[in-house]
Amino acid sequence: MRFPAALALLLSAAPAASEEIITSPAPASVSVSVYRAPDRASDDAMNLDWLQGYALVTEQRTVEIPAGRATVRFEGVAAGLFPESAIVTGLPSGVREKNLDADLLSPRSLYARMFGRPVILRRTDLATQKVREERAVIRSGPDGAAIVQTAAGFEVANCGGLEDEILYPEAPKDLSAKPTLSIETDSPVAHKATLSLSYLAWGFDWQSNYVVQMNADGRTADVSAWVTLASSDSTSFAEAETAVIAGKVNREDSTQGEKPSGGELELTCSLWQLAPPPPPAPPPPPMIMPAPAMEMADIVVTAQRAGAMNAPVTVQQEGLGDLKLYRVPVPVTVAANAQKQVALAQRHGVKMEALYRADVHEDRVGDVRQMLRTRNRKEDGLGLPLPGGPVTVFEPVGSGPDQGSMLLAGEGGLPDRAVGEDVEILLGEATQIVASAEEIGSSKVSRTVALNVSNARPVPVRFEARISSGGTVEGISPRRLARKDGRTIWSVMVPARGKASLTYRIVNSD
């Protein structure tokens, strides 16, 4: 007998029978601040199948607290809640105890928690296909064979030519279909309290996405930036005050392990692994008409990952120590297993230099890459903190009726960049710009290298070589060289369908 189910994590514990149970079904208001995955490079794309960032969730709830001991259950918290991070404020007497476990509303947990309690067997005769229902009591655990006690005695489900289903008239009160956190209180008087619940939860992430549209002059571009927020949690937060945090937080997580899965119940007809049967139980109660049975069928939550409609708002930047906080100015819904995009910034006429670059070590040339370069300053059209993220570049093509059409020119990534820093966006490998180097002479103290670059494009292009060496690099040909970041820089404009060359000497450091 196999009952597949989708899991909903439950952070709660069974309250003592003498305590009153108070349930808060949902928050009155909620705020969600999402932090980037700590081990993901800022210019790498998110792994939507395994989000490793986390969120700080703060909820406001109004609860009627009774006098004496009580258990308050907060339904609808994030399934990835870190139990050790939960803080509840607003209780005059404080929190007596936080009970946290991992009971799941699933076929397996239902079967385990109904041990020794009455259920209904729906039995199908495989020979005649006739169906009947009868009351039974579960007398075994969820592993192995399902031993049940009926009016006829002890039986093993799914044996003897019958196909059995177990129906549960009611679920245990301490199991919930929603992720739930419970606390225990001890109040001297009954009162209404407005509580604040804050906690960290994993399974979130965010990144910036940039779109660069080069203008026809080839020297300026329009830049659009978007914040993409993603959640793999099973809980949605409706109309939440939302923010994302940029920067590196000094935080160490315990290993999360694999994503939760399972919750299935698989019962067999084999008895060889079972312990001796339990002692005979008292006879079942007299037959009475049960309440209408609620069949616990497969619990499957389906949420298709899809981007939300672009909101016509722009996030607002705030300072947060060494970090940057970008707040969405209107409430948005952080939906379960979904993405959302909100505008970060839009700048027109940004000064942008397009060029090709290769790293050269002595006489070995690396790949020639397309690159865009600017400076993050107001006078260059930017002048705002730039959180890292993927970059997509388009350039105009065509003339006449096709004038104004855009073509994908390349994709790359942008690391975090502060105001005033150089911004360099490396794109894909060039196909029409080729660079090569060869040694053309040597002596005991030096080597002479010729570096050649050819341009197959119908327009002139700028090429830059960053030359490194264990010795000293000296230019021989009448080309002006510069130094930057410990490397020798050769920058040259290569004519359309033309070539350029540099001859340099590498002098040994000994």
Coordinates of N, CA, C and O in Angstrom, one line a residue, residues 30-36 54-57 204-207 227-230 240-246 315-318 320 324-332 334 340 342:
V30 N 3.1 41.5 7.5 CA 4.4 40.8 7.4 C 5.4 41.5 6.6 O 5.0 42.3 5.7
S31 N 6.7 41.5 7.0 CA 7.7 42.0 6.2 C 8.8 40.9 5.9 O 9.0 40.1 6.8
V32 N 9.4 41.0 4.7 CA 10.3 40.0 4.3 C 11.6 40.7 3.7 O 11.4 41.5 2.8
S33 N 12.7 40.4 4.3 CA 14.0 41.0 3.9 C 14.9 39.8 3.4 O 15.2 39.0 4.2
V34 N 15.2 39.8 2.2 CA 15.9 38.7 1.6 C 17.4 39.0 1.4 O 17.8 40.1 0.9
Y35 N 18.2 38.0 1.9 CA 19.7 38.1 1.8 C 20.2 37.2 0.7 O 19.7 36.1 0.6
R36 N 21.2 37.6 0.0 CA 21.7 36.8 -1.1 C 22.4 35.5 -0.5 O 22.9 35.5 0.6
Y54 N 18.6 33.4 2.3 CA 17.7 33.3 3.4 C 17.0 34.6 3.6 O 17.4 35.6 2.9
A55 N 16.0 34.6 4.4 CA 15.2 35.8 4.6 C 14.9 36.0 6.1 O 14.8 35.1 6.8
L56 N 14.8 37.3 6.4 CA 14.4 37.7 7.8 C 12.9 38.0 7.6 O 12.5 39.0 6.9
V57 N 12.1 37.3 8.3 CA 10.6 37.5 8.3 C 10.1 38.0 9.6 O 10.5 37.4 10.7
F204 N 15.4 31.1 0.1 CA 15.2 32.4 -0.7 C 16.5 32.8 -1.3 O 17.6 32.4 -1.0
D205 N 16.4 33.7 -2.3 CA 17.6 34.4 -2.9 C 17.1 35.5 -3.7 O 15.9 35.7 -4.0
W206 N 18.1 36.3 -4.1 CA 17.8 37.5 -5.0 C 19.0 37.8 -5.8 O 20.2 37.5 -5.4
Q207 N 18.9 38.5 -6.9 CA 20.0 39.0 -7.6 C 19.5 40.2 -8.5 O 18.3 40.4 -8.7
V227 N 15.6 44.0 -9.9 CA 15.8 43.1 -8.8 C 14.9 41.8 -9.0 O 13.7 42.0 -9.2
T228 N 15.5 40.7 -9.1 CA 14.8 39.4 -9.2 C 14.8 38.7 -7.9 O 15.9 38.4 -7.3
L229 N 13.6 38.5 -7.3 CA 13.5 37.9 -6.0 C 12.9 36.5 -6.2 O 11.9 36.4 -6.9
A230 N 13.4 35.5 -5.5 CA 13.0 34.1 -5.7 C 12.7 33.5 -4.4 O 13.5 33.7 -3.4
A240 N 3.3 41.8 1.4 CA 4.4 42.0 2.4 C 5.3 43.2 2.1 O 5.4 43.6 0.9
E241 N 5.7 43.9 3.2 CA 6.8 44.9 3.0 C 8.1 44.2 2.7 O 8.6 43.4 3.5
T242 N 8.6 44.4 1.5 CA 9.7 43.6 1.0 C 11.0 44.5 0.8 O 10.9 45.6 0.3
A243 N 12.1 43.8 1.1 CA 13.4 44.5 0.8 C 14.4 43.4 0.5 O 14.3 42.2 0.9
V244 N 15.5 43.8 -0.2 CA 16.6 42.9 -0.4 C 17.9 43.6 0.1 O 18.0 44.8 0.1
I245 N 18.8 42.7 0.6 CA 20.0 43.2 1.2 C 21.2 42.9 0.4 O 21.4 41.7 0.0
A246 N 22.0 43.9 0.0 CA 23.3 43.6 -0.8 C 24.5 43.8 0.1 O 24.5 44.6 1.1
V315 N 12.7 50.3 -6.6 CA 13.2 50.1 -5.2 C 13.9 51.3 -4.8 O 14.6 52.0 -5.5
Q316 N 13.9 51.5 -3.4 CA 14.5 52.7 -2.9 C 15.7 52.2 -2.0 O 15.6 51.4 -1.2
Q317 N 16.9 52.9 -2.3 CA 18.1 52.5 -1.6 C 18.2 53.1 -0.2 O 17.9 54.3 0.0
E318 N 18.6 52.3 0.8 CA 18.9 52.8 2.1 C 20.2 52.2 2.6 O 20.6 51.2 2.2
L320 N 22.6 50.5 5.5 CA 22.4 49.5 6.5 C 23.8 49.1 7.0 O 24.3 48.0 6.7
K324 N 23.9 47.4 1.9 CA 22.9 48.3 1.2 C 21.5 47.6 1.2 O 21.4 46.4 0.9
L325 N 20.5 48.3 1.6 CA 19.2 47.8 1.6 C 18.4 48.5 0.5 O 18.4 49.7 0.4
Y326 N 17.7 47.6 -0.3 CA 16.8 48.1 -1.3 C 15.4 47.8 -1.0 O 15.0 46.6 -1.0
R327 N 14.6 48.8 -0.7 CA 13.2 48.6 -0.2 C 12.2 48.8 -1.3 O 12.3 49.8 -2.1
V328 N 11.3 47.8 -1.5 CA 10.2 48.0 -2.4 C 9.2 49.0 -1.8 O 8.7 48.7 -0.7
P329 N 8.8 50.1 -2.4 CA 8.0 51.1 -1.7 C 6.5 50.8 -1.6 O 5.8 51.5 -0.9
V330 N 6.1 49.7 -2.3 CA 4.7 49.3 -2.1 C 4.6 47.8 -1.7 O 5.6 47.1 -2.0
P331 N 3.6 47.4 -1.0 CA 3.5 46.0 -0.6 C 3.4 45.1 -1.8 O 2.7 45.4 -2.8
V332 N 4.1 44.0 -1.8 CA 4.1 43.0 -2.9 C 3.9 41.6 -2.2 O 4.2 41.4 -1.0
V334 N 5.2 38.0 -1.8 CA 6.3 37.1 -2.0 C 5.7 35.7 -2.1 O 5.4 35.0 -1.1
K340 N 9.8 37.2 -8.7 CA 9.2 38.5 -8.9 C 10.3 39.4 -9.3 O 11.4 39.3 -8.7
V342 N 11.3 43.6 -9.8 CA 11.0 45.0 -9.5 C 12.1 45.8 -10.0 O 13.3 45.4 -9.9

